[in-house]
Coordinates of C-alpha atoms in Angstrom, one line a residue:
Chain A
M224 CA 79.7 -49.4 242.2
C225 CA 82.4 -48.4 239.8
S226 CA 85.7 -49.7 240.6
N227 CA 87.5 -47.0 238.4
G228 CA 85.5 -44.2 239.3
P229 CA 86.3 -41.5 241.7
V230 CA 86.5 -41.9 245.3
L231 CA 85.9 -39.4 247.9
L232 CA 87.5 -39.2 251.1
D233 CA 85.2 -37.2 253.5
F234 CA 83.6 -36.3 256.6
W235 CA 79.6 -35.8 256.7
E236 CA 79.7 -32.3 258.3
S237 CA 82.6 -30.6 256.5
P238 CA 81.3 -27.7 254.3
Y239 CA 84.5 -28.3 252.2
G240 CA 83.6 -32.0 251.5
Q241 CA 79.8 -30.9 251.1
R242 CA 81.0 -28.7 248.1
V243 CA 82.6 -31.7 246.4
R244 CA 79.6 -33.9 246.9
I245 CA 77.4 -31.2 245.4
A246 CA 79.8 -30.9 242.3
L247 CA 80.0 -34.6 241.8
A248 CA 75.9 -34.4 241.7
E249 CA 75.7 -31.9 239.7
K250 CA 77.8 -33.7 237.2
G251 CA 76.0 -36.4 237.4
L252 CA 78.8 -38.5 238.4
E253 CA 78.6 -42.1 240.6
Y254 CA 81.7 -42.3 242.8
E255 CA 82.5 -44.1 246.0
Y256 CA 81.9 -42.2 249.4
K257 CA 84.0 -43.3 252.1
E258 CA 83.5 -41.2 255.4
E259 CA 86.6 -40.5 257.6
D260 CA 86.6 -40.6 261.5
L261 CA 88.3 -37.3 262.0
F262 CA 89.5 -38.3 265.3
N263 CA 90.9 -41.6 264.1
K264 CA 92.1 -40.9 260.5
S265 CA 92.7 -43.4 258.0
D266 CA 95.9 -44.5 256.5
L267 CA 94.4 -43.9 253.5
L268 CA 93.7 -40.3 254.0
R269 CA 97.1 -39.9 255.6
K270 CA 98.7 -41.5 252.6
S271 CA 96.5 -39.9 249.9
N272 CA 96.8 -36.0 251.7
P273 CA 100.3 -36.4 253.4
V274 CA 100.5 -32.6 253.6
Y275 CA 97.5 -31.6 255.5
K276 CA 95.8 -34.8 256.1
K277 CA 92.4 -33.5 256.0
V278 CA 89.2 -34.2 254.1
P279 CA 88.0 -33.7 251.4
V280 CA 90.1 -35.9 249.0
L281 CA 89.3 -37.0 245.5
I282 CA 91.3 -40.2 244.4
H283 CA 90.6 -40.7 240.4
D284 CA 92.9 -42.8 238.1
G285 CA 95.2 -43.5 241.0
K286 CA 95.9 -39.8 241.7
T287 CA 94.8 -37.8 244.7
I288 CA 93.7 -34.3 244.5
C289 CA 93.2 -32.5 247.7
E290 CA 91.4 -29.1 248.8
S291 CA 87.7 -28.5 247.9
L292 CA 87.9 -25.7 245.3
I293 CA 90.9 -27.4 243.4
I294 CA 89.1 -30.5 243.4
M295 CA 85.7 -28.8 241.8
E296 CA 87.9 -27.2 239.1
Y297 CA 89.6 -30.6 238.3
I298 CA 85.9 -32.3 237.9
D299 CA 84.9 -29.4 235.9
E300 CA 88.0 -30.0 233.5
V301 CA 88.1 -33.8 233.4
W302 CA 84.2 -34.5 233.0
S303 CA 84.0 -31.4 230.7
D304 CA 81.1 -33.0 228.6
K305 CA 78.9 -33.0 231.3
V306 CA 77.1 -29.5 232.8
K307 CA 79.7 -26.9 233.7
I308 CA 80.4 -25.7 236.9
L309 CA 82.6 -22.7 236.0
P310 CA 81.8 -20.3 233.5
S311 CA 83.1 -20.6 229.8
D312 CA 84.2 -17.0 229.5
P313 CA 87.7 -16.1 230.8
Y314 CA 86.4 -12.9 233.0
Q315 CA 83.6 -14.6 234.4
R316 CA 85.7 -17.5 235.4
A317 CA 88.0 -15.2 237.2
Q318 CA 85.6 -13.6 239.1
A319 CA 83.9 -17.0 240.0
R320 CA 87.4 -18.0 241.3
F321 CA 88.0 -14.9 243.3
W322 CA 84.4 -15.0 245.0
A323 CA 84.8 -18.8 245.7
D324 CA 88.1 -18.1 247.7
F325 CA 86.4 -15.3 249.4
S326 CA 84.0 -17.7 250.8
N327 CA 86.6 -19.6 252.3
K328 CA 87.2 -16.2 254.6
V329 CA 83.4 -16.8 255.5
C330 CA 84.1 -20.0 256.5
E331 CA 87.3 -19.3 258.6
C332 CA 85.4 -16.3 260.2
G333 CA 82.4 -18.5 261.1
Q334 CA 84.8 -20.9 263.0
R335 CA 86.2 -17.9 264.9
L336 CA 82.5 -17.1 265.7
W337 CA 81.6 -20.4 267.4
Q338 CA 85.1 -20.7 269.1
L339 CA 85.2 -17.3 270.8
K340 CA 83.9 -15.3 273.2
G341 CA 83.5 -11.7 274.1
E342 CA 85.2 -9.2 272.0
G343 CA 86.7 -12.1 269.9
Q344 CA 83.4 -13.2 268.9
E345 CA 82.0 -9.8 268.5
A346 CA 84.7 -8.9 266.1
A347 CA 84.1 -12.0 264.0
K348 CA 80.4 -11.6 264.0
K349 CA 80.8 -8.2 262.8
E350 CA 83.4 -9.5 259.8
M351 CA 80.6 -12.2 258.9
I352 CA 77.8 -9.7 258.5
E353 CA 80.3 -7.5 256.4
K354 CA 81.3 -10.4 254.4
L355 CA 77.8 -11.5 253.8
R356 CA 76.7 -8.3 253.0
L357 CA 79.6 -8.1 249.9
F358 CA 78.2 -11.6 248.7
E359 CA 74.6 -10.3 248.8
A360 CA 75.9 -7.1 246.7
E361 CA 77.6 -9.7 244.3
L362 CA 74.5 -11.8 244.1
G363 CA 72.1 -8.4 243.5
D364 CA 68.8 -9.8 241.8
K365 CA 70.5 -13.0 240.1
E366 CA 68.9 -16.3 240.9
Y367 CA 72.2 -17.7 241.7
F368 CA 75.8 -16.2 241.6
G369 CA 76.3 -17.9 238.5
G370 CA 73.1 -16.0 237.2
D371 CA 70.7 -18.3 235.4
N372 CA 72.9 -21.6 236.3
F373 CA 74.0 -22.6 239.7
G374 CA 77.9 -22.6 239.4
F375 CA 81.3 -22.5 241.2
V376 CA 80.2 -19.8 243.6
D377 CA 77.1 -21.3 244.6
I378 CA 78.4 -24.5 245.3
A379 CA 81.4 -23.1 247.4
L380 CA 79.3 -20.7 249.2
V381 CA 76.2 -22.8 250.0
P382 CA 77.2 -25.3 252.5
L383 CA 78.2 -22.6 255.1
T384 CA 74.2 -21.9 254.9
S385 CA 73.8 -24.8 257.1
C386 CA 75.8 -23.3 259.5
F387 CA 73.9 -20.1 259.9
Y388 CA 71.7 -21.4 262.4
T389 CA 74.9 -22.4 264.5
Y390 CA 76.3 -18.9 263.9
E391 CA 73.1 -17.4 264.9
T392 CA 72.6 -19.1 268.2
C393 CA 76.1 -18.7 269.2
A394 CA 76.6 -15.0 268.7
N395 CA 72.9 -14.0 269.2
F396 CA 72.4 -12.2 265.6
K397 CA 69.8 -13.0 262.8
I398 CA 71.6 -13.5 259.5
E399 CA 68.3 -12.7 257.6
E400 CA 68.5 -9.2 259.1
A401 CA 71.8 -8.6 257.7
A402 CA 71.7 -10.6 254.5
P403 CA 67.9 -11.1 253.4
K404 CA 68.7 -11.9 249.7
I405 CA 71.5 -14.5 250.8
V406 CA 68.9 -16.3 253.0
A407 CA 66.5 -16.5 250.1
W408 CA 69.4 -17.6 247.9
A409 CA 70.3 -20.4 250.0
K410 CA 66.5 -21.5 250.1
R411 CA 66.5 -21.5 246.4
C412 CA 69.5 -23.6 246.5
M413 CA 68.0 -26.3 249.1
E414 CA 65.5 -26.9 246.2
R415 CA 68.4 -28.6 243.9
E416 CA 68.5 -32.4 244.8
S417 CA 72.4 -32.0 244.6
V418 CA 72.2 -29.5 247.5
A419 CA 69.3 -30.8 249.4
K420 CA 71.3 -34.4 249.8
S421 CA 74.3 -33.1 250.8
L422 CA 73.9 -30.8 253.5
Y423 CA 72.4 -31.8 256.8
E424 CA 69.7 -30.1 258.9
P425 CA 71.0 -26.9 260.7
S426 CA 69.9 -28.3 264.2
K427 CA 72.2 -31.4 263.5
V428 CA 75.2 -29.3 262.6
Y429 CA 74.6 -27.2 265.7
D430 CA 74.8 -30.3 267.9
F431 CA 78.0 -31.2 266.2
V432 CA 79.3 -27.9 266.7
C433 CA 78.5 -28.1 270.5
F434 CA 80.2 -31.6 270.9
L435 CA 83.2 -29.9 269.0
K436 CA 83.1 -27.0 271.5
K437 CA 83.0 -29.3 274.9
H438 CA 85.4 -31.5 272.9
F439 CA 88.1 -28.9 272.2
G440 CA 87.2 -26.8 275.5
F441 CA 85.7 -23.8 273.6
E442 CA 82.9 -23.8 276.2
Chain B
M295 CA 93.9 -3.0 220.6
A296 CA 93.5 -5.3 223.8
E297 CA 96.9 -4.5 224.9
K298 CA 96.4 -0.8 225.1
E299 CA 93.6 -1.7 227.6
V300 CA 95.6 -3.4 230.4
K301 CA 96.2 -1.2 233.2
L302 CA 98.0 -2.5 236.5
F303 CA 97.6 -1.2 239.9
G304 CA 100.3 -2.4 242.2
N305 CA 103.2 -1.1 244.2
W306 CA 106.9 -1.5 243.7
A307 CA 107.8 -3.4 247.0
S308 CA 104.8 -6.1 246.5
T309 CA 105.9 -9.2 245.0
Y310 CA 102.1 -10.1 244.3
T311 CA 102.1 -7.3 242.1
L312 CA 105.3 -8.6 240.5
R313 CA 103.8 -12.3 240.0
V314 CA 101.1 -10.4 237.5
E315 CA 103.8 -8.2 235.5
W316 CA 105.7 -11.5 235.0
A317 CA 102.9 -13.1 233.6
L318 CA 102.1 -10.4 231.4
K319 CA 105.6 -10.1 230.1
L320 CA 105.8 -13.5 229.4
K321 CA 102.9 -13.2 227.3
G322 CA 104.4 -10.1 225.9
I323 CA 101.4 -8.0 226.8
E324 CA 102.0 -4.0 227.1
Y325 CA 100.3 -2.7 230.2
E326 CA 100.0 0.7 232.0
Y327 CA 101.2 0.7 235.5
V328 CA 100.0 2.7 238.3
N329 CA 102.0 2.5 241.4
E330 CA 99.6 2.5 244.7
D331 CA 100.8 4.3 248.0
I332 CA 100.0 1.2 250.5
P333 CA 98.8 0.6 252.9
F334 CA 97.8 4.0 254.1
N335 CA 97.3 6.2 251.2
K336 CA 95.4 4.0 248.5
S337 CA 93.9 5.7 245.5
E338 CA 89.9 6.4 245.3
E339 CA 90.1 4.4 242.0
L340 CA 91.8 1.3 243.3
L341 CA 89.2 1.6 246.3
R342 CA 86.5 1.8 243.5
L343 CA 87.9 -1.2 241.5
N344 CA 88.3 -3.4 244.4
P345 CA 85.8 -2.8 247.1
V346 CA 86.1 -6.0 248.4
T347 CA 89.5 -6.5 249.6
K348 CA 90.6 -3.0 248.6
K349 CA 94.2 -4.8 248.0
I350 CA 96.6 -4.8 245.2
P351 CA 97.6 -6.2 242.5
V352 CA 94.4 -5.1 240.3
L353 CA 94.3 -6.0 236.8
V354 CA 91.9 -4.0 234.8
H355 CA 91.2 -4.9 230.9
N356 CA 88.8 -3.5 228.8
G357 CA 87.3 -1.7 231.9
K358 CA 86.6 -4.6 233.9
P359 CA 88.9 -4.9 237.2
L360 CA 90.2 -8.6 238.5
A361 CA 91.8 -8.9 241.8
E362 CA 94.0 -11.6 243.5
S363 CA 97.5 -12.2 241.8
L364 CA 96.9 -16.1 241.4
V365 CA 93.4 -15.5 240.0
I366 CA 94.7 -12.9 237.7
I367 CA 97.6 -15.0 236.4
E368 CA 95.1 -17.6 235.4
Y369 CA 93.0 -15.2 233.6
I370 CA 95.8 -13.8 231.8
D371 CA 96.6 -17.3 230.4
D372 CA 93.0 -18.0 229.6
T373 CA 92.7 -14.8 227.5
W374 CA 95.7 -14.5 225.9
T375 CA 95.9 -18.2 224.6
K376 CA 98.4 -17.5 221.7
G377 CA 102.3 -17.8 222.9
Y378 CA 103.7 -18.7 226.5
S379 CA 101.8 -21.3 228.1
I380 CA 101.6 -20.4 231.8
M381 CA 99.7 -23.0 233.5
P382 CA 100.1 -26.8 232.7
K383 CA 97.4 -28.3 230.3
D384 CA 96.9 -31.5 232.0
P385 CA 93.8 -31.1 234.5
Y386 CA 95.6 -33.2 237.3
D387 CA 99.1 -31.2 236.6
R388 CA 96.8 -27.8 237.0
A389 CA 95.4 -29.2 240.2
Q390 CA 98.8 -29.7 241.5
A391 CA 99.8 -26.5 240.6
R392 CA 97.2 -24.6 242.1
F393 CA 97.3 -26.8 245.1
W394 CA 101.3 -26.2 245.7
A395 CA 100.7 -22.1 245.2
K396 CA 98.1 -22.4 247.6
F397 CA 100.3 -23.8 250.1
A398 CA 103.2 -21.8 249.4
D399 CA 100.8 -18.7 250.2
D400 CA 99.1 -20.4 253.1
K401 CA 101.8 -22.2 254.8
C402 CA 105.1 -21.0 253.6
M403 CA 104.6 -17.1 253.7
S404 CA 102.9 -17.2 257.1
A405 CA 105.8 -19.3 258.3
M406 CA 108.5 -17.0 257.0
Y407 CA 106.3 -13.9 258.6
S408 CA 106.0 -15.7 262.0
V409 CA 109.5 -16.4 262.1
S410 CA 110.6 -12.9 261.6
T411 CA 107.9 -11.5 264.2
S412 CA 109.0 -13.8 266.9
S413 CA 111.8 -14.1 269.2
G414 CA 113.4 -16.7 271.6
E415 CA 111.9 -20.0 272.1
A416 CA 108.8 -19.0 270.1
Q417 CA 110.9 -18.3 267.2
Q418 CA 112.9 -21.3 267.4
K419 CA 109.5 -23.4 267.3
M420 CA 108.5 -21.3 264.2
L421 CA 112.0 -21.7 262.4
Q422 CA 111.2 -25.5 262.8
E423 CA 107.7 -25.1 261.3
A424 CA 108.9 -22.9 258.6
R425 CA 111.9 -25.7 257.7
E426 CA 109.6 -28.3 257.5
A427 CA 107.0 -26.3 255.2
F428 CA 110.0 -25.6 252.9
Q429 CA 111.2 -29.3 252.9
I430 CA 107.7 -30.2 252.0
L431 CA 107.3 -27.5 249.2
E432 CA 110.6 -29.0 247.5
Q433 CA 108.6 -32.1 246.9
A434 CA 106.5 -30.1 243.9
L435 CA 109.9 -29.1 242.7
G436 CA 111.9 -32.7 242.6
S437 CA 114.7 -32.9 240.4
K438 CA 113.1 -30.5 237.7
K439 CA 115.1 -27.4 236.6
F440 CA 111.6 -25.2 237.5
F441 CA 108.6 -25.9 239.0
G442 CA 107.0 -25.9 235.3
G443 CA 109.6 -28.3 234.1
D444 CA 112.1 -27.0 231.6
Q445 CA 110.7 -23.5 231.5
I446 CA 109.3 -21.4 234.1
G447 CA 105.4 -21.9 234.7
Y448 CA 102.2 -20.7 237.0
L449 CA 103.9 -22.4 240.2
D450 CA 107.4 -20.5 239.5
L451 CA 105.5 -17.1 239.1
A452 CA 103.8 -17.9 242.4
I453 CA 106.9 -18.9 244.5
T454 CA 109.8 -16.7 243.4
L455 CA 108.6 -14.1 245.9
L456 CA 109.9 -16.7 248.4
A457 CA 113.1 -16.7 246.5
F458 CA 113.4 -13.2 247.0
W459 CA 112.3 -12.8 250.6
I460 CA 114.1 -15.7 252.5
P461 CA 117.2 -14.7 251.8
I462 CA 116.5 -11.2 253.0
L463 CA 114.9 -12.4 256.2
E464 CA 117.4 -14.8 257.1
E465 CA 120.0 -12.2 256.8
I466 CA 117.7 -9.7 259.4
V467 CA 117.0 -12.3 261.8
S468 CA 120.1 -14.6 261.7
V469 CA 118.3 -17.8 261.3
S470 CA 118.6 -20.6 258.2
M471 CA 115.0 -21.4 256.8
V472 CA 116.1 -22.8 253.6
D473 CA 119.5 -24.6 253.3
N474 CA 121.1 -27.7 252.3
E475 CA 120.1 -29.6 255.3
N476 CA 116.4 -29.4 254.8
A477 CA 115.6 -28.5 251.1
P478 CA 118.7 -28.5 248.8
L479 CA 117.0 -28.7 245.6
L480 CA 114.7 -25.7 246.5
K481 CA 117.7 -23.6 247.4
E482 CA 119.4 -24.2 244.1
W483 CA 116.1 -23.4 242.3
F484 CA 116.2 -20.0 244.1
T485 CA 119.4 -19.4 242.6
R486 CA 118.4 -20.4 239.3
I487 CA 115.0 -18.4 239.5
L488 CA 116.3 -15.4 240.4
D489 CA 119.0 -15.6 237.5
V490 CA 116.3 -15.6 234.9
D491 CA 116.4 -12.6 232.9
M492 CA 112.9 -11.3 233.3
I493 CA 113.0 -11.8 237.1
K494 CA 116.3 -10.3 237.6
T495 CA 115.5 -7.0 235.8
S496 CA 112.2 -6.7 237.4
L497 CA 112.9 -7.5 241.2
P498 CA 113.3 -4.1 243.5
P499 CA 116.7 -3.4 244.9
R500 CA 117.9 -6.0 247.4
D501 CA 119.2 -3.1 249.4
K502 CA 116.1 -1.1 249.4
M503 CA 114.0 -4.1 250.3
Y504 CA 116.5 -5.2 253.2
E505 CA 116.1 -1.6 254.8
L506 CA 112.3 -1.9 254.3
S507 CA 111.8 -5.2 255.9
K508 CA 114.2 -4.2 258.8
Q509 CA 112.0 -0.9 259.3
R510 CA 108.7 -3.1 258.9
R511 CA 110.1 -5.4 261.5
E512 CA 111.0 -2.8 264.2
Q513 CA 107.9 -1.4 263.8
F514 CA 106.3 -4.4 264.6
F515 CA 108.1 -4.9 267.6
S516 CA 107.5 -1.3 268.8
G517 CA 103.7 -1.9 268.5
Q518 CA 103.4 0.3 265.4
I519 CA 102.1 -2.1 263.0

């Protein structure tokens, strides 16, 4: 354990936290992982992220950095001698930021999909399919969103793929029918150690979402 | 020349468009401006350039389009590296600037919108939340002259739209969202930033915006939008 190395406050199932774990792994960085109990948040979390009190939070050199995409950019800039997560070209970098931000909208849409029923759920499902198709058009025939290189957009979107089974089961549809290239891309990403070690089995994610549904009365 | 190939699609009333214009002005970049008739009469060209969100502003540089105002500002800073520096240099300061810009967009803008589109008890609750949000935002400013320090930077460009909109909405709705009680330093910054020459001369006329906001609010309450 490196006492001066980064510390990550996180929660196992958080797709936002998983983004940061994948980024740290891709950079080959050692860090201390602290699991938060989101129903009993630690003083450290409340103090490190007083604005949102949410994970993930990266603590580095006595400073705290919040928001997963912002943490990823920070990691890329600080450890600039390691493999690059963001493209060097300004235009490609801007495009990567645009699409990574757009993946947040997919995540928000996914939450509505399992929280709502009836018309609300149908609308969320339609929106999800539309957004995944946009991502599919952006991916095209590339191996990754970063081209030959697994990068920022791949890391931003891939944690949501372990929620696909949950979305499909809650809203009764098949993502592979709507966006087959995205499903194929997800399988390719899972062959990377950084991704395989950070994501959880879709069935485990589904069980957790069922628990959340019951706990928060979304049934 | 690179400058001749910069085109900005925006709208006169859009403060998101202004963010990008200010960034271009700070860098001294010449550009062609195309006003879009939003939201119901967007041009074919805009929809072709931004098929994903279909929104303005869109910057086109050397034929390549970019959307999302904060993404565009960083692109401008990354591309025109000589002259004015918009983003901080230090990675932690950059992370902080991005964090607070996102907070301003996600929390403050939506709080402001909620106050102006609610009434009665619900509005009181929204107002309390908005006042808290602005109090939090003030932390990013502290005792600095601008969010960027001695000169305006990325975060000032991002947040100026609040300095413009809040006083207008406060007058229309008869509430106080930012005052000497919850955010005195932020209130002083509002005055300071709106007095910066580049900003002062480019903002749309206040009375025109007042009327437009009043109209939109009435349309909202009557179910038209």
